[in-house]
Amino acid sequence: MAVVSQSELILHRQDWKRNGKRVVCVAGAFDLLHPGHVRLLEQARGLGNILIVALQSDESVRISTEQSAKLVGNPTPSPAPARPITPEAERAEILAALTSVDFVAIFEEATAAEFIARLAPDIFAQGGETDSSANDCADDDAVKAAGGQVVRLPLEPGYSTSRLVERITELQA
């Protein structure tokens, strides 16, 4: 419903906590919105009273995309379009327009860990394998350190931003 600064969100968080509201946070790039994203956000919303999307800035997406490429052993850029495709202001506006989302705040760091540590959500929801400890990451550690719970929501089969990019690239060929 609203794109806000991290500082404004932290102030709201204090009121919500006093009023017993359960805050859920989801973090990510949400570059090309697809049904998998929408369903993840709807499921996350069902876990609490307030849903906050911690949105990666354009620079944060570029950094994490480069790091992922190096982890898979591909240090050279692929012929696919550079990410993000959609600028952060547009991604934030689209997410804020979804009825499941209450607030969107943009973070600049490589991970959402610092933002999550300050926000201290009751639940950090993330798409992924529901029973795998291999999915633990800095964001999870920040949630746990702040006394929150990490909830893995199953990914929607057949939907991914990478798959959309591949389809677009194939159509252009």
Backbone as CSV, one residue per row, in Angstrom:
resi,resn,N_x,N_y,N_z,CA_x,CA_y,CA_z,C_x,C_y,C_z
1,MET,0.804,-1.191,0.000,0.000,0.000,0.000,0.851,1.261,0.000
2,ALA,2.069,1.155,0.575,2.902,2.343,0.627,4.378,1.977,0.530
3,VAL,5.111,2.819,-0.174,6.564,2.697,-0.219,7.087,3.699,0.808
4,VAL,7.855,3.203,1.773,8.326,4.052,2.864,9.827,3.857,3.073
5,SER,10.409,4.783,3.817,11.825,4.641,4.160,11.957,3.598,5.275
6,GLN,13.147,3.077,5.413,13.396,2.123,6.489,13.146,2.768,7.847
7,SER,13.556,4.016,8.012,13.385,4.716,9.289,11.911,4.837,9.664
8,GLU,11.086,5.199,8.686,9.654,5.325,8.941,9.063,3.973,9.336
9,LEU,9.507,2.935,8.683,9.010,1.596,8.973,9.388,1.163,10.386
10,ILE,10.588,1.471,10.811,11.043,1.110,12.154,10.167,1.812,13.194
11,LEU,9.796,3.067,12.947,8.906,3.787,13.866,7.537,3.112,13.947
12,HIS,6.990,2.722,12.802,5.712,1.998,12.780,5.829,0.693,13.556
13,ARG,6.970,0.024,13.395,7.174,-1.280,14.023,6.984,-1.204,15.531
14,GLN,7.446,-0.118,16.142,7.289,0.038,17.589,5.811,0.070,17.981
15,ASP,4.998,0.784,17.214,3.551,0.839,17.479,2.910,-0.530,17.289
16,TRP,3.271,-1.208,16.208,2.689,-2.519,15.945,3.005,-3.490,17.077
17,LYS,4.230,-3.432,17.554,4.638,-4.335,18.631,3.814,-4.063,19.886
18,ARG,3.650,-2.783,20.220,2.843,-2.403,21.388,1.401,-2.884,21.256
19,ASN,0.895,-2.880,20.026,-0.493,-3.263,19.782,-0.669,-4.748,19.469
20,GLY,0.386,-5.529,19.625,0.298,-6.972,19.435,0.144,-7.423,17.995
21,LYS,0.523,-6.578,17.052,0.441,-6.944,15.630,1.627,-7.837,15.273
22,ARG,1.353,-8.867,14.499,2.398,-9.785,14.046,2.921,-9.295,12.698
23,VAL,4.222,-8.992,12.657,4.852,-8.445,11.458,5.598,-9.540,10.701
24,VAL,5.290,-9.634,9.403,5.934,-10.599,8.524,6.755,-9.808,7.508
25,CYS,7.956,-10.282,7.224,8.819,-9.625,6.247,9.251,-10.634,5.189
26,VAL,9.268,-10.180,3.954,9.772,-10.953,2.812,10.804,-10.067,2.126
27,ALA,11.919,-10.640,1.724,12.958,-9.852,1.062,13.263,-10.429,-0.307
28,GLY,13.613,-9.540,-1.249,14.003,-10.014,-2.558,14.055,-8.916,-3.594
29,ALA,14.346,-9.330,-4.824,14.460,-8.386,-5.943,13.113,-8.126,-6.599
30,PHE,12.294,-9.153,-6.740,10.980,-9.045,-7.388,11.110,-8.271,-8.700
31,ASP,12.050,-8.729,-9.537,12.399,-8.006,-10.757,11.278,-8.019,-11.792
32,LEU,10.890,-9.176,-12.247,9.759,-9.298,-13.176,8.680,-10.058,-12.421
33,LEU,7.686,-9.346,-11.947,6.658,-9.966,-11.118,5.897,-11.032,-11.897
34,HIS,5.727,-12.200,-11.280,5.020,-13.319,-11.906,4.124,-13.986,-10.859
35,PRO,3.268,-14.933,-11.268,2.353,-15.571,-10.321,3.044,-16.214,-9.114
36,GLY,4.243,-16.722,-9.292,4.976,-17.289,-8.154,5.219,-16.252,-7.071
37,HIS,5.595,-15.032,-7.477,5.787,-13.943,-6.518,4.480,-13.616,-5.810
38,VAL,3.424,-13.465,-6.599,2.122,-13.075,-6.038,1.658,-14.109,-5.017
39,ARG,1.795,-15.373,-5.342,1.360,-16.433,-4.430,2.219,-16.484,-3.173
40,LEU,3.522,-16.268,-3.317,4.410,-16.217,-2.155,3.983,-15.088,-1.221
41,LEU,3.720,-13.913,-1.785,3.321,-12.770,-0.964,1.978,-13.005,-0.292
42,GLU,1.052,-13.630,-0.979,-0.249,-13.937,-0.379,-0.096,-14.927,0.779
43,GLN,0.741,-15.939,0.587,0.979,-16.903,1.670,1.646,-16.231,2.859
44,ALA,2.624,-15.388,2.585,3.326,-14.677,3.659,2.353,-13.786,4.425
45,ARG,1.485,-13.118,3.711,0.486,-12.240,4.342,-0.383,-13.015,5.329
46,GLY,-0.691,-14.257,4.994,-1.513,-15.091,5.865,-0.845,-15.471,7.174
47,LEU,0.446,-15.203,7.300,1.188,-15.555,8.517,1.128,-14.482,9.598
48,GLY,0.594,-13.301,9.267,0.580,-12.225,10.263,-0.393,-11.122,9.916
49,ASN,-0.226,-9.982,10.595,-1.118,-8.833,10.413,-0.588,-7.790,9.446
50,ILE,0.738,-7.674,9.368,1.386,-6.656,8.529,2.422,-7.361,7.664
51,LEU,2.361,-7.120,6.343,3.376,-7.690,5.449,4.252,-6.577,4.896
52,ILE,5.544,-6.724,5.141,6.542,-5.773,4.668,7.424,-6.471,3.642
53,VAL,7.647,-5.813,2.512,8.588,-6.324,1.513,9.857,-5.490,1.613
54,ALA,10.968,-6.156,1.934,12.283,-5.531,1.911,12.801,-5.737,0.493
55,LEU,12.799,-4.675,-0.288,13.110,-4.751,-1.714,14.567,-4.387,-1.980
56,GLN,15.262,-5.257,-2.700,16.647,-4.974,-3.075,16.703,-3.770,-4.011
57,SER,17.626,-2.866,-3.739,17.861,-1.745,-4.649,18.456,-2.286,-5.941
58,ASP,18.515,-1.444,-6.951,19.122,-1.859,-8.223,20.556,-2.327,-8.005
59,GLU,21.326,-1.571,-7.224,22.723,-1.940,-6.974,22.824,-3.262,-6.222
60,SER,21.955,-3.468,-5.254,21.939,-4.715,-4.494,21.664,-5.907,-5.407
61,VAL,20.742,-5.751,-6.351,20.431,-6.833,-7.299,21.650,-7.125,-8.169
62,ARG,22.313,-6.070,-8.648,23.506,-6.268,-9.484,24.584,-7.041,-8.719
63,ILE,24.807,-6.656,-7.478,25.829,-7.319,-6.655,25.474,-8.787,-6.446
64,SER,24.237,-9.064,-6.055,23.865,-10.455,-5.783,23.855,-11.290,-7.060
65,THR,23.518,-10.695,-8.201,23.547,-11.420,-9.476,24.986,-11.797,-9.830
66,GLU,25.906,-10.863,-9.636,27.322,-11.143,-9.914,27.860,-12.221,-8.981
67,GLN,27.495,-12.145,-7.694,27.959,-13.144,-6.734,27.415,-14.522,-7.082
68,SER,26.165,-14.599,-7.497,25.563,-15.886,-7.877,26.269,-16.478,-9.086
69,ALA,26.586,-15.638,-10.058,27.276,-16.119,-11.260,28.632,-16.706,-10.900
70,LYS,29.338,-16.066,-9.981,30.660,-16.561,-9.582,30.547,-17.878,-8.818
71,LEU,29.493,-18.023,-8.000,29.298,-19.258,-7.245,29.048,-20.442,-8.158
72,VAL,28.381,-20.185,-9.287,28.090,-21.271,-10.214,29.259,-21.484,-11.171
73,GLY,30.329,-20.721,-11.008,31.495,-20.894,-11.855,31.399,-20.173,-13.177
74,ASN,30.636,-19.104,-13.238,30.481,-18.341,-14.478,30.850,-16.879,-14.210
75,PRO,32.154,-16.569,-14.101,32.576,-15.209,-13.775,32.334,-14.199,-14.887
76,THR,32.073,-14.661,-16.096,31.829,-13.726,-17.190,30.330,-13.498,-17.341
77,PRO,29.937,-12.284,-17.666,28.520,-12.005,-17.808,27.893,-12.832,-18.921
78,SER,26.666,-13.253,-18.697,25.961,-14.042,-19.709,25.362,-13.112,-20.750
79,PRO,24.948,-13.657,-21.891,24.343,-12.812,-22.916,22.940,-12.331,-22.537
80,ALA,22.393,-12.856,-21.434,21.070,-12.422,-20.979,21.147,-10.967,-20.521
81,PRO,20.014,-10.283,-20.521,20.003,-8.881,-20.086,20.514,-8.724,-18.657
82,ALA,21.179,-7.616,-18.399,21.663,-7.325,-17.052,20.471,-7.150,-16.123
83,ARG,20.656,-7.527,-14.872,19.589,-7.404,-13.895,19.916,-6.280,-12.948
84,PRO,18.955,-5.593,-12.426,17.534,-5.833,-12.642,17.062,-5.260,-13.978
85,ILE,15.998,-5.818,-14.466,15.400,-5.327,-15.701,14.481,-4.152,-15.391
86,THR,13.712,-4.279,-14.318,12.790,-3.227,-13.899,13.457,-2.379,-12.816
87,PRO,13.497,-1.048,-12.968,14.128,-0.182,-11.963,13.437,-0.277,-10.598
88,GLU,14.203,-0.049,-9.539,13.699,-0.222,-8.175,12.435,0.586,-7.875
89,ALA,12.338,1.820,-8.357,11.148,2.631,-8.071,9.893,1.991,-8.669
90,GLU,10.035,1.424,-9.862,8.895,0.759,-10.506,8.555,-0.546,-9.798
91,ARG,9.582,-1.314,-9.405,9.331,-2.563,-8.681,8.620,-2.269,-7.358
92,ALA,9.060,-1.217,-6.667,8.441,-0.845,-5.391,6.981,-0.427,-5.583
93,GLU,6.709,0.356,-6.600,5.338,0.806,-6.871,4.414,-0.368,-7.189
94,ILE,4.893,-1.301,-7.990,4.088,-2.478,-8.351,3.782,-3.310,-7.112
95,LEU,4.801,-3.575,-6.293,4.597,-4.374,-5.087,3.641,-3.691,-4.118
96,ALA,3.789,-2.382,-3.953,2.935,-1.644,-3.030,1.472,-1.653,-3.482
97,ALA,1.227,-1.863,-4.761,-0.141,-1.880,-5.283,-0.857,-3.207,-5.000
98,LEU,-0.115,-4.236,-4.611,-0.730,-5.533,-4.329,-1.468,-5.485,-2.994
99,THR,-2.650,-6.058,-2.947,-3.449,-6.010,-1.714,-2.808,-6.780,-0.563
100,SER,-1.969,-7.754,-0.860,-1.329,-8.528,0.205,-0.197,-7.758,0.888
101,VAL,0.319,-6.730,0.249,1.486,-5.995,0.755,1.048,-4.714,1.463
102,ASP,1.559,-4.516,2.689,1.256,-3.296,3.434,2.298,-2.207,3.199
103,PHE,3.574,-2.594,3.244,4.651,-1.622,3.080,5.801,-2.225,2.288
104,VAL,6.483,-1.355,1.542,7.691,-1.731,0.811,8.780,-0.752,1.232
105,ALA,9.948,-1.283,1.560,11.113,-0.448,1.876,12.299,-0.999,1.094
106,ILE,13.069,-0.113,0.514,14.226,-0.505,-0.306,15.477,-0.545,0.566
107,PHE,16.286,-1.601,0.372,17.573,-1.665,1.077,18.703,-1.722,0.058
108,GLU,19.852,-1.157,0.429,20.995,-1.010,-0.477,22.041,-2.112,-0.338
109,GLU,22.079,-2.773,0.797,23.126,-3.746,1.073,22.975,-4.997,0.213
110,ALA,24.005,-5.844,0.217,23.983,-7.083,-0.569,22.923,-8.058,-0.062
111,THR,22.647,-8.022,1.241,21.579,-8.842,1.814,20.679,-7.941,2.660
112,ALA,19.543,-8.480,3.049,18.584,-7.725,3.869,18.893,-7.843,5.366
113,ALA,19.995,-8.498,5.729,20.293,-8.801,7.129,20.273,-7.570,8.038
114,GLU,20.900,-6.475,7.634,20.933,-5.272,8.477,19.535,-4.695,8.673
115,PHE,18.780,-4.626,7.595,17.419,-4.110,7.671,16.561,-4.995,8.580
116,ILE,16.691,-6.295,8.412,15.918,-7.237,9.218,16.286,-7.119,10.691
117,ALA,17.568,-6.946,10.983,18.004,-6.805,12.375,17.354,-5.586,13.027
118,ARG,17.228,-4.489,12.275,16.601,-3.275,12.821,15.086,-3.402,12.916
119,LEU,14.470,-4.028,11.929,13.021,-4.182,11.907,12.543,-5.206,12.938
120,ALA,13.300,-6.260,13.127,12.951,-7.351,14.038,11.545,-7.881,13.780
121,PRO,11.310,-8.412,12.568,9.978,-8.963,12.274,9.712,-10.206,13.121
122,ASP,8.447,-10.478,13.342,8.090,-11.694,14.062,8.369,-12.912,13.187
123,ILE,8.136,-12.741,11.879,8.344,-13.825,10.923,9.060,-13.288,9.693
124,PHE,10.060,-14.027,9.235,10.710,-13.753,7.968,10.329,-14.900,7.054
125,ALA,9.526,-14.624,6.032,9.065,-15.655,5.116,9.907,-15.625,3.861
126,GLN,10.262,-16.823,3.397,11.127,-16.919,2.231,10.724,-18.133,1.408
127,GLY,10.763,-17.973,0.100,10.482,-19.101,-0.772,11.655,-20.049,-0.783
128,GLY,11.392,-21.341,-0.735,12.477,-22.310,-0.770,12.052,-23.644,-0.224
129,GLU,13.017,-24.513,-0.067,12.755,-25.844,0.482,12.357,-25.696,1.943
130,THR,11.216,-26.245,2.311,10.674,-26.059,3.650,11.436,-26.811,4.735
131,ASP,12.191,-27.847,4.392,12.865,-28.644,5.420,14.381,-28.657,5.277
132,SER,14.938,-27.693,4.584,16.371,-27.731,4.314,17.129,-26.694,5.116
133,SER,18.090,-27.134,5.903,18.937,-26.199,6.638,19.969,-25.582,5.698
134,ALA,20.102,-26.129,4.503,21.038,-25.587,3.515,20.605,-24.206,3.051
135,ASN,19.351,-23.849,3.276,18.854,-22.547,2.861,19.161,-21.443,3.867
136,ASP,19.736,-21.798,5.030,20.050,-20.774,6.019,20.989,-19.748,5.402
137,CYS,20.762,-18.493,5.738,21.595,-17.427,5.193,21.707,-16.304,6.203
138,ALA,22.397,-15.247,5.855,22.591,-14.110,6.747,21.254,-13.509,7.174
139,ASP,20.272,-13.488,6.260,18.950,-12.948,6.604,18.315,-13.787,7.714
140,ASP,18.416,-15.113,7.588,17.862,-16.011,8.603,18.516,-15.757,9.953
141,ASP,19.840,-15.631,9.957,20.567,-15.399,11.204,20.122,-14.099,11.863
142,ALA,19.890,-13.061,11.062,19.443,-11.773,11.601,18.061,-11.897,12.234
143,VAL,17.179,-12.652,11.603,15.823,-12.853,12.144,15.900,-13.590,13.472
144,LYS,16.649,-14.663,13.490,16.764,-15.470,14.711,17.397,-14.665,15.849
145,ALA,18.411,-13.863,15.538,19.065,-13.040,16.556,18.107,-12.005,17.146
146,ALA,17.132,-11.566,16.342,16.159,-10.581,16.812,14.950,-11.254,17.471
147,GLY,14.996,-12.593,17.610,13.907,-13.305,18.270,12.757,-13.698,17.366
148,GLY,12.954,-13.562,16.055,11.902,-13.910,15.111,12.009,-15.339,14.621
149,GLN,11.067,-15.702,13.779,10.984,-17.055,13.233,11.150,-16.995,11.720
150,VAL,11.878,-17.955,11.162,12.036,-18.071,9.714,11.054,-19.120,9.224
151,VAL,10.261,-18.755,8.218,9.293,-19.689,7.639,9.605,-19.833,6.157
152,ARG,9.816,-21.070,5.719,10.042,-21.350,4.302,8.701,-21.689,3.659
153,LEU,8.404,-21.000,2.592,7.179,-21.256,1.843,7.557,-21.951,0.544
154,PRO,6.809,-22.972,0.157,7.165,-23.705,-1.057,7.094,-22.815,-2.292
155,LEU,8.071,-22.996,-3.171,8.081,-22.255,-4.428,7.013,-22.811,-5.356
156,GLU,6.461,-21.940,-6.171,5.477,-22.359,-7.169,6.221,-22.967,-8.354
157,PRO,5.970,-24.231,-8.655,6.669,-24.854,-9.781,6.357,-24.146,-11.103
158,GLY,7.394,-23.999,-11.903,7.199,-23.437,-13.240,7.324,-21.928,-13.332
159,TYR,7.518,-21.247,-12.197,7.615,-19.792,-12.232,8.965,-19.334,-11.700
160,SER,9.639,-18.489,-12.460,10.862,-17.847,-11.984,11.181,-16.682,-12.902
161,THR,11.851,-15.698,-12.347,12.260,-14.549,-13.149,13.267,-14.993,-14.206
162,SER,14.166,-15.890,-13.832,15.159,-16.388,-14.795,14.473,-17.043,-15.985
163,ARG,13.421,-17.805,-15.705,12.695,-18.462,-16.789,12.037,-17.420,-17.702
164,LEU,11.481,-16.358,-17.112,10.890,-15.281,-17.925,11.942,-14.623,-18.811
165,VAL,13.107,-14.356,-18.244,14.186,-13.738,-19.015,14.592,-14.650,-20.170
166,GLU,14.701,-15.946,-19.904,15.054,-16.903,-20.964,14.009,-16.889,-22.082
167,ARG,12.737,-16.882,-21.712,11.674,-16.864,-22.722,11.738,-15.604,-23.570
168,ILE,11.950,-14.470,-22.922,12.046,-13.198,-23.655,13.231,-13.228,-24.608
169,THR,14.371,-13.720,-24.127,15.582,-13.815,-24.946,15.355,-14.732,-26.144
170,GLU,14.696,-15.866,-25.917,14.405,-16.805,-27.005,13.476,-16.159,-28.052
171,LEU,12.505,-15.412,-27.597,11.561,-14.747,-28.517,12.263,-13.686,-29.369
172,GLN,13.310,-13.081,-28.817,14.051,-12.045,-29.535,15.030,-12.624,-30.550
173,ALA,15.358,-13.919,-30.380,16.374,-14.551,-31.247,15.821,-14.841,-32.635
